[in-house]
Short mmCIF file of C-alpha atoms in Angstrom, two decimals:
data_model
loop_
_atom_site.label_atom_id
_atom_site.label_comp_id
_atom_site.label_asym_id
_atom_site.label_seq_id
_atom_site.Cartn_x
_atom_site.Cartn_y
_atom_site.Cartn_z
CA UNK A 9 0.00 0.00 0.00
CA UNK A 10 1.84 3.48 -1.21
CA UNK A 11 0.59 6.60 0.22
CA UNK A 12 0.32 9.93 -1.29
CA UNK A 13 2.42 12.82 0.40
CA UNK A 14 0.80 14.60 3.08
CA UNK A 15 -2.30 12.26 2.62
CA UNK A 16 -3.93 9.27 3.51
CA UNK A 17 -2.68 5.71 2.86
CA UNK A 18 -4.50 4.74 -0.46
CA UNK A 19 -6.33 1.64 -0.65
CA UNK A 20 -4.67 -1.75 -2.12
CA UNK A 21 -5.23 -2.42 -6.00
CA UNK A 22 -7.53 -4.42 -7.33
CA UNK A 23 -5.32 -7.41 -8.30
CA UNK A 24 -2.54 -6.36 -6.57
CA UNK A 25 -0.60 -9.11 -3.98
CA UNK A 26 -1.73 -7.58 -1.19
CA UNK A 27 -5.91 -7.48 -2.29
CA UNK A 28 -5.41 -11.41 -3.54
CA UNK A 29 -4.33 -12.07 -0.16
CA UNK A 30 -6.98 -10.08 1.63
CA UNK A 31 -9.22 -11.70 -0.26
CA UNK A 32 -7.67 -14.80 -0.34
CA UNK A 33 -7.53 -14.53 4.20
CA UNK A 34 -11.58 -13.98 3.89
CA UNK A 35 -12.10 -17.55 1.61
CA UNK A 36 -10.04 -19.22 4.24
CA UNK A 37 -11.65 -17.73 7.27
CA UNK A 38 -15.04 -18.62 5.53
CA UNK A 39 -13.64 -21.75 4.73
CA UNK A 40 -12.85 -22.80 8.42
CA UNK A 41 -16.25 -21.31 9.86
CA UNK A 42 -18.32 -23.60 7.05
CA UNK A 43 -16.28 -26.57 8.20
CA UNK A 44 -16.67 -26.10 11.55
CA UNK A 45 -20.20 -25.45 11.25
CA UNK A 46 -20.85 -28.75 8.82
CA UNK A 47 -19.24 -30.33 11.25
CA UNK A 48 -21.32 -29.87 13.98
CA UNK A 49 -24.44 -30.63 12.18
CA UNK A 50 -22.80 -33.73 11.57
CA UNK A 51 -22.82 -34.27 15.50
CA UNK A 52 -26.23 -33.12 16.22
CA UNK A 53 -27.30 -35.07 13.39
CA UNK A 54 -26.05 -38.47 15.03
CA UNK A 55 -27.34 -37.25 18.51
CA UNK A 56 -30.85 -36.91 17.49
CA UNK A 57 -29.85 -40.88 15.92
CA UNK A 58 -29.53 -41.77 19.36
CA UNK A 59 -31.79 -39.58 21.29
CA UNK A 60 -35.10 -40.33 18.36
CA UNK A 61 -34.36 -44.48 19.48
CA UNK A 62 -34.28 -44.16 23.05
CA UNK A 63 -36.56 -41.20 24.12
CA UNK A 64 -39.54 -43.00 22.74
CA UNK A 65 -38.56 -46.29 24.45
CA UNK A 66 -39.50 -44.61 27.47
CA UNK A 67 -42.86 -44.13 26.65
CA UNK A 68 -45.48 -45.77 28.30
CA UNK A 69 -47.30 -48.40 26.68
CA UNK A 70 -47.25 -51.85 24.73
CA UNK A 71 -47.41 -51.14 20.75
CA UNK A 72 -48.54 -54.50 20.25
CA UNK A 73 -51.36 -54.35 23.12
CA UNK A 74 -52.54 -51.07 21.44
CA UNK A 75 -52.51 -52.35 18.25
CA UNK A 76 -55.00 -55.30 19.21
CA UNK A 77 -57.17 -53.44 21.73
CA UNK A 78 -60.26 -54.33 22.18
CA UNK A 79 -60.23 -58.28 19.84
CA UNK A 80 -59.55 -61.08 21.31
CA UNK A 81 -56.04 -62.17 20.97
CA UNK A 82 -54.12 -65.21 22.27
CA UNK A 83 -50.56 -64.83 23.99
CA UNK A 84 -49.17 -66.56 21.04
CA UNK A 85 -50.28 -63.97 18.48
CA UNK A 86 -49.00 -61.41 20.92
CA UNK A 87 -45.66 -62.97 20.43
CA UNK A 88 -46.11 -63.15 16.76
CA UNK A 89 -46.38 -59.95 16.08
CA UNK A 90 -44.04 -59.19 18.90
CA UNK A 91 -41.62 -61.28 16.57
CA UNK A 92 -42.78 -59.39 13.48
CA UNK A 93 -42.01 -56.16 14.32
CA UNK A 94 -38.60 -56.94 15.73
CA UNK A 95 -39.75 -56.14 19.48
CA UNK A 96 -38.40 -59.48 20.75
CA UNK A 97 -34.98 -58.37 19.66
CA UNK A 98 -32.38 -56.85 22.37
CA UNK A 99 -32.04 -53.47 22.98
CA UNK A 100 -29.02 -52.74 21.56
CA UNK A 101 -29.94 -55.15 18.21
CA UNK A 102 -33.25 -52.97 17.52
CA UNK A 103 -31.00 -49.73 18.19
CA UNK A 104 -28.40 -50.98 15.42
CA UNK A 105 -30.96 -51.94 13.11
CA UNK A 106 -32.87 -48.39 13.42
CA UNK A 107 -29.17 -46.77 13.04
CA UNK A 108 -28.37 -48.84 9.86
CA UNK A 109 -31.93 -48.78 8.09
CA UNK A 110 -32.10 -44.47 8.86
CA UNK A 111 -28.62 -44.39 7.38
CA UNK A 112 -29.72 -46.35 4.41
CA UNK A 113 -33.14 -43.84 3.99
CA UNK A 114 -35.34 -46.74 5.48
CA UNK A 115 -37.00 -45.11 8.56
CA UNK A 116 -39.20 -48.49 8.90
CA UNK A 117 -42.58 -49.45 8.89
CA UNK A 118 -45.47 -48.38 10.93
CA UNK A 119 -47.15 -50.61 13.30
CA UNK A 120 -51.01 -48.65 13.13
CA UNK A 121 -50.95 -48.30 9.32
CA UNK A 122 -48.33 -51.41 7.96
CA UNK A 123 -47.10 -49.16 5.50
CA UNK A 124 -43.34 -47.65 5.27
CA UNK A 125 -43.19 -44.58 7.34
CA UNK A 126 -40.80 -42.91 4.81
CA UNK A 127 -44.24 -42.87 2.22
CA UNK A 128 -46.56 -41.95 5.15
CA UNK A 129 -43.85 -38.74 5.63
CA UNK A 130 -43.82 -37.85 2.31
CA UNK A 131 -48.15 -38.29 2.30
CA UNK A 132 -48.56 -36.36 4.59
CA UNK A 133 -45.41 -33.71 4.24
CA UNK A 134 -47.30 -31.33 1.33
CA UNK A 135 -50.30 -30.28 3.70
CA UNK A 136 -47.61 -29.47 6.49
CA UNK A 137 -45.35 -27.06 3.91
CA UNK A 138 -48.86 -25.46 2.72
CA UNK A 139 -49.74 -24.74 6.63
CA UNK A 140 -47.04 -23.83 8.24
CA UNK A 141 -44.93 -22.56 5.17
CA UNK A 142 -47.75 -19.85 4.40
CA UNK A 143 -47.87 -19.06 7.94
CA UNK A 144 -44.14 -18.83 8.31
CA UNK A 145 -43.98 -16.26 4.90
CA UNK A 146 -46.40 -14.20 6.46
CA UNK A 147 -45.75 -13.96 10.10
CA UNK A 148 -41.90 -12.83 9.28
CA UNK A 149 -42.85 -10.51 6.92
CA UNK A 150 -45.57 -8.44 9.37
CA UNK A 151 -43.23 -8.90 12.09
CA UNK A 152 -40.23 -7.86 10.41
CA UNK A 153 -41.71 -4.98 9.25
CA UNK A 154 -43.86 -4.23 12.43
CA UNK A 155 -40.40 -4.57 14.59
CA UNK A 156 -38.71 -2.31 12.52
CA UNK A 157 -41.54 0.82 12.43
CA UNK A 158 -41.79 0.23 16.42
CA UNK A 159 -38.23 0.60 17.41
CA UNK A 160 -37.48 3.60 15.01
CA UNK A 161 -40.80 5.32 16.87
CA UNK A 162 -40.00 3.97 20.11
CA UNK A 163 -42.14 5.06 22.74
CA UNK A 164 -44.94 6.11 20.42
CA UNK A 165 -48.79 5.23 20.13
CA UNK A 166 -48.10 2.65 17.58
CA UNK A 167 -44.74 1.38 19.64
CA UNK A 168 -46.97 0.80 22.65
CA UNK A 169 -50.04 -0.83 20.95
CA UNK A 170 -48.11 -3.34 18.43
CA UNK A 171 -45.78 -3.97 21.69
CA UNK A 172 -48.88 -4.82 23.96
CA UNK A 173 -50.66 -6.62 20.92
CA UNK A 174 -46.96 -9.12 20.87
CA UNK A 175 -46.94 -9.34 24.26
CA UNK A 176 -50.30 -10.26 24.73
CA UNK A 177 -50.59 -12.98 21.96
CA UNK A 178 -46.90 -14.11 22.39
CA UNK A 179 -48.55 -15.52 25.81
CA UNK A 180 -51.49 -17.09 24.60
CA UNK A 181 -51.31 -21.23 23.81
CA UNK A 182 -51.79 -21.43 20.00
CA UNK A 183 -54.03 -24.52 20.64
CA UNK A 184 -56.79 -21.88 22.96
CA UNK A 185 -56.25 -19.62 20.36
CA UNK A 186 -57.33 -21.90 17.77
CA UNK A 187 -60.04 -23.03 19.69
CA UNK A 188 -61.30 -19.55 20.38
CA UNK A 189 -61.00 -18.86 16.44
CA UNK A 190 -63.49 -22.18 16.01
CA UNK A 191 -65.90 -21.33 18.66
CA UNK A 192 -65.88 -17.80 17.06
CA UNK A 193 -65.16 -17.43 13.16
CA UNK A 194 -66.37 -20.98 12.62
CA UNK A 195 -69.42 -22.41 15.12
CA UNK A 196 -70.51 -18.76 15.46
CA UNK A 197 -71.06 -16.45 18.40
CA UNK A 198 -74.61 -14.60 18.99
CA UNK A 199 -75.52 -12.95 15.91
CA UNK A 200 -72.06 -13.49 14.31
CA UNK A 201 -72.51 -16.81 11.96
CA UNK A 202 -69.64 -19.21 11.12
CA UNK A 203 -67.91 -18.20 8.13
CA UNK A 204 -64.96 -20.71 8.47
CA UNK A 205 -65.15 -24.63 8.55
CA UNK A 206 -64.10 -26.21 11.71
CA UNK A 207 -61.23 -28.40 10.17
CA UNK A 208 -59.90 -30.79 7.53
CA UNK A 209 -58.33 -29.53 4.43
CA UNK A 210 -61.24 -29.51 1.87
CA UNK A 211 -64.61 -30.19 1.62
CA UNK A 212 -63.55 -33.36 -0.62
CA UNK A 213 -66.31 -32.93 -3.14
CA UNK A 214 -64.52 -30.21 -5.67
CA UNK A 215 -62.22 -30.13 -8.37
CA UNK A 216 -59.58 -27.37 -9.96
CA UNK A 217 -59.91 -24.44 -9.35
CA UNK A 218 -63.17 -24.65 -6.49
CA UNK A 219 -60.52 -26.92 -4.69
CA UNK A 220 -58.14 -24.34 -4.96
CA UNK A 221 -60.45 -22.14 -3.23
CA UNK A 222 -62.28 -24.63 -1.28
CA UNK A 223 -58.36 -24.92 0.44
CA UNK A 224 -57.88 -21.75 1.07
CA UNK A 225 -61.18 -21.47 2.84
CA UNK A 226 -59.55 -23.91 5.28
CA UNK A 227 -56.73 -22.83 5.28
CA UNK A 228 -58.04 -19.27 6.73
CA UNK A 229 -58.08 -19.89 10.59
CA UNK A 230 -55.14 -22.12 10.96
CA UNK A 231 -53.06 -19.86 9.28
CA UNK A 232 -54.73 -17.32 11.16
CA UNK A 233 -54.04 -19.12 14.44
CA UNK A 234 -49.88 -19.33 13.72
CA UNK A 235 -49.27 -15.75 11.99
CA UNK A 236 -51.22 -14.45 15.60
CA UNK A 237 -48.90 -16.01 17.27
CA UNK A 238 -45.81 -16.45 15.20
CA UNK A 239 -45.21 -12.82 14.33
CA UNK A 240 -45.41 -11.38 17.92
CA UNK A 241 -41.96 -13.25 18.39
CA UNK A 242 -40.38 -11.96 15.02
CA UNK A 243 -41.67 -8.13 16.08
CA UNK A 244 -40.20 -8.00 19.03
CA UNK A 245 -36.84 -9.76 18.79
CA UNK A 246 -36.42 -7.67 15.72
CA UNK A 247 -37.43 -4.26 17.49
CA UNK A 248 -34.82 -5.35 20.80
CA UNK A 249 -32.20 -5.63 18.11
CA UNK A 250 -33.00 -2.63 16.04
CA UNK A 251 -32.66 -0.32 19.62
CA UNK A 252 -29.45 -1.61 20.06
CA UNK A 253 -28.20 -0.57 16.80
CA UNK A 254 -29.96 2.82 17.17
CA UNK A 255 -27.55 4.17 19.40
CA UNK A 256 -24.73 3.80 16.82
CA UNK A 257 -22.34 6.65 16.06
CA UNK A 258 -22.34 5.50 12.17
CA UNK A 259 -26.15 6.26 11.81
CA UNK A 260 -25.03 9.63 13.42
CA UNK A 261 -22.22 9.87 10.86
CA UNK A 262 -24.83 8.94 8.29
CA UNK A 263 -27.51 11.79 9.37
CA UNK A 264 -24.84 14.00 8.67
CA UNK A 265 -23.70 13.07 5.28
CA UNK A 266 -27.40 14.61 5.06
CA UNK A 267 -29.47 11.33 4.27
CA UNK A 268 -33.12 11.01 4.82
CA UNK A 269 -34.10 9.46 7.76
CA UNK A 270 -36.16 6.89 6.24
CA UNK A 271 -32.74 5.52 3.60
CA UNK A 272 -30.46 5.78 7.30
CA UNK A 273 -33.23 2.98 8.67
CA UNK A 274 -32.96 0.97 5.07
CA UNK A 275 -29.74 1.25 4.14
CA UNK A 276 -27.60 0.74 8.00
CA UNK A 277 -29.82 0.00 10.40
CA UNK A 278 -31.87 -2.49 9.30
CA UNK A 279 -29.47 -4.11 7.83
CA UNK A 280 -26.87 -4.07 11.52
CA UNK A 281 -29.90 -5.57 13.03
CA UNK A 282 -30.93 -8.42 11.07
CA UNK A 283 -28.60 -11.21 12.65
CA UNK A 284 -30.83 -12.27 15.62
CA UNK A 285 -33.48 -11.81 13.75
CA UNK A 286 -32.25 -14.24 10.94
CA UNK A 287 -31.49 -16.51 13.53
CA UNK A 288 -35.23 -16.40 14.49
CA UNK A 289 -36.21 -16.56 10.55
CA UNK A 290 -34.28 -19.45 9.81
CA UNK A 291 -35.65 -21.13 12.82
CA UNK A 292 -39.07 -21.05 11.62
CA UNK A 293 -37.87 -22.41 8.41
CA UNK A 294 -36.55 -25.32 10.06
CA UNK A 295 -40.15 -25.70 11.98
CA UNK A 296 -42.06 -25.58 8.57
CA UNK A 297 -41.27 -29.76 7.94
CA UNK A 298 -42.85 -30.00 12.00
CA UNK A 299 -45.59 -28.24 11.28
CA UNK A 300 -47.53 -27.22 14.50
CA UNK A 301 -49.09 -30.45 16.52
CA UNK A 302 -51.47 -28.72 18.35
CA UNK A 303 -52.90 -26.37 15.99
CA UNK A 304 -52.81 -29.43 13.14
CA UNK A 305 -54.29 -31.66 15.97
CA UNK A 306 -57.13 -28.83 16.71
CA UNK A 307 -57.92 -27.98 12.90
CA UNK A 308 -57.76 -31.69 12.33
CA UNK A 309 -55.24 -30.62 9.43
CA UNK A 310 -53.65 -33.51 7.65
CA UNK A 311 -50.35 -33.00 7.95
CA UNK A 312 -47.20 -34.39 9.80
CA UNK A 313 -47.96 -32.75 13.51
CA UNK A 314 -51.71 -34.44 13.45
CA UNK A 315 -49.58 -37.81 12.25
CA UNK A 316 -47.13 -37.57 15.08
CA UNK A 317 -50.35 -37.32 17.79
CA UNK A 318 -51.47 -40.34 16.24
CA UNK A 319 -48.51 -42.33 16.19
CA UNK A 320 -47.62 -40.71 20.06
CA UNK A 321 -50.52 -42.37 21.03
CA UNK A 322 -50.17 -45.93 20.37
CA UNK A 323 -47.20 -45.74 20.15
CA UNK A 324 -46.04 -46.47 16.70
CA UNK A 325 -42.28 -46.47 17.49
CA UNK A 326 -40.86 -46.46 14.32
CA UNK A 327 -43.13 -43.90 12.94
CA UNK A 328 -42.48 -41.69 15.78
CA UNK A 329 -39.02 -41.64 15.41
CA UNK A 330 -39.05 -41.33 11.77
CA UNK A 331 -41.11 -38.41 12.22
CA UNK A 332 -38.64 -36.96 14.82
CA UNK A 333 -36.00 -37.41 12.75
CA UNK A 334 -37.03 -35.69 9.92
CA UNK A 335 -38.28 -32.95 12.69
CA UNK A 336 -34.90 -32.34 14.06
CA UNK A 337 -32.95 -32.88 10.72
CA UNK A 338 -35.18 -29.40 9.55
CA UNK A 339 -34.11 -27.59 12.29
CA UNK A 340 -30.55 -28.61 11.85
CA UNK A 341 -30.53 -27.67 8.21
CA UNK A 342 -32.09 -24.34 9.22
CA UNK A 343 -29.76 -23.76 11.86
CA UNK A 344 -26.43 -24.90 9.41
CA UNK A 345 -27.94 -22.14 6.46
CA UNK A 346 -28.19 -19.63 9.18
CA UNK A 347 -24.97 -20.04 10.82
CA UNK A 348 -23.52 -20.39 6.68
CA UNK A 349 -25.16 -16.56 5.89
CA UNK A 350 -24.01 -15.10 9.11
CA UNK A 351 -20.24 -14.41 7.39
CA UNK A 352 -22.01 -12.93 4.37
CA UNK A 353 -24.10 -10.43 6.55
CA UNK A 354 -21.31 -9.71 9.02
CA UNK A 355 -17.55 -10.62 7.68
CA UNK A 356 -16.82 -10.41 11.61
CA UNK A 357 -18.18 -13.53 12.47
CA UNK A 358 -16.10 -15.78 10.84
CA UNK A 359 -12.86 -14.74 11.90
#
């Protein structure tokens, strides 16, 4: 680097030594956070292995005596099917089995429905992404944005009433929320009528484009149920980060240079603030392939949360932990993209 007499130092060529190894440092720093990071979804990846096997053994209940429940069934058919679905086997054989066959994309097959719980999954998996993916779009959207207009008009009337509103709803159980929303929007209260049906996915009687709307008719209250909810978490972790940032001599600095207030919020504020609140984003991401089990369970939605109550409740052990796996293995993914885009956002992070 040369510097000019009497001035500053001037900046390093492009393509000089010194900006290919500047640039070359930052590929190796991002290098070594991306491996360390893989890495450890490698780890939590085999720890949800072993924790989906033996956190359901503990679960009260016989499969088989579930499965045969009120018919008449002789201790030798017991052990038949005892036999059949490898429950006879040791401990450690069934865990090295589950290990192998999850490795190998075999996550089993279910004891309630005799069908391979990888197909079941992938049934099911469409009505969870509409659901919760919709919900998750909209939610981070209206609380990004709400977070953002409260903290830069801190202490105002719309501050205090879309803090109160988060606060308020942030506390409520989605499941009472979604029964409220029935009781209300959908079996009708006084002279209100229900406008909504009370669950399922479609009416099952239409075809192109009524289904299409028929869908989004039930879709209304469930997605309802999750952005009232979901959002009051993205508004206010992103308005705690955006106050922190506010106090920052470079949007000072920036005032100066004579920008508009709103391009100082757009162009260095907002963007300074958005690392917890990608953490938050990404999070949701991860719980789009879980789906919510209560609110599925209440709005008797067919997705992958309603399938894990059912299979909870026998319990259908290898559908459970399939459906575990697959639960955790989101959030890992979400997690591993988040912690990946955190260098790109802030270059300080990965050295």
């Amino acid at each position: 680097m040369s510097a000019a007499a009497g001035g500053a130092p001037t900046a390093p060529a492009v393509g000089s030594p010194r900006a290919r190894t500047r640039g070359g440092g930052r590929l190796r720093a991002y290098a070594s956070h991306a491996a360390g990071r893989l890495g450890g979804a490698a780890v939590s990846l085999v720890a949800v292995l072993v924790t989906g096997f033996f956190l359901f053994r503990v679960v009260p209940g016989d499969p088989v005596r579930a499965m045969t429940h009120g018919m008449p069934t002789s201790a030798e058919q017991m052990d038949t099917l005892r036999r059949q679905f490898g429950l006879d086997q040791p401990l450690w054989r069934q865990f090295t089995d589950y290990c192998t066959g999850a490795l190998a994309g075999d996550l089993g097959t279910s004891y309630q429905f005799r069908a391979p719980v990888a197909e079941l999954i992938a049934d099911r998996l469409p009505a969870t992404l509409l659901l919760t993916g919709t919900a998750v779009v909209l939610y981070s959207a209206l609380g990004l944005w709400l977070g953002t207009r409260s903290a830069w008009h801190r202490g105002g009337p719309g501050d205090r009433l879309n803090t109160g509103m988060a606060l308020t709803l942030w506390s409520i159980p989605s499941f009472w929320l979604g029964l409220l929303l029935i009781t209300v929007l959908s079996v009708g209260a006084g002279p209100l009528p229900g406008l909504f049906p009370t669950g399922g996915m479609d009416s099952g009687d239409t075809a192109g484009a009524a289904r299409v709307l028929d869908t989004a008719h039930h879709l209304v209250l469930p997605v309802l149920t999750l952005v009232a909810v979901g959002y009051a978490q993205t508004l206010l972790v992103m308005r705690s980060s955006l106050l922190d940032e506010m106090g920052g001599d470079y949007l000072t600095t920036a005032r100066a240079k004579g920008l508009r207030d709103a391009a100082v919020r757009r162009r260095h504020a907002v963007p300074n603030a958005l690392l917890p609140t990608v953490t938050m984003v990404f999070i949701n991401l991860g719980h789009v392939a879980a789906g919510s089990i209560l609110v599925e369970t209440v709005f008797s939605w067919p997705g992958l949360g309603g399938l894990f109550y059912q299979a909870l409740s026998v319990p259908d052990l290898p559908l459970v932990q399939g459906l575990f796996l697959v639960f955790a293995g989101a959030m890992i993914l979400m997690n591993l993209l988040a912690d990946l885009l955190y260098p790109l956002l802030d270059p300080r992070v990965a050295r």
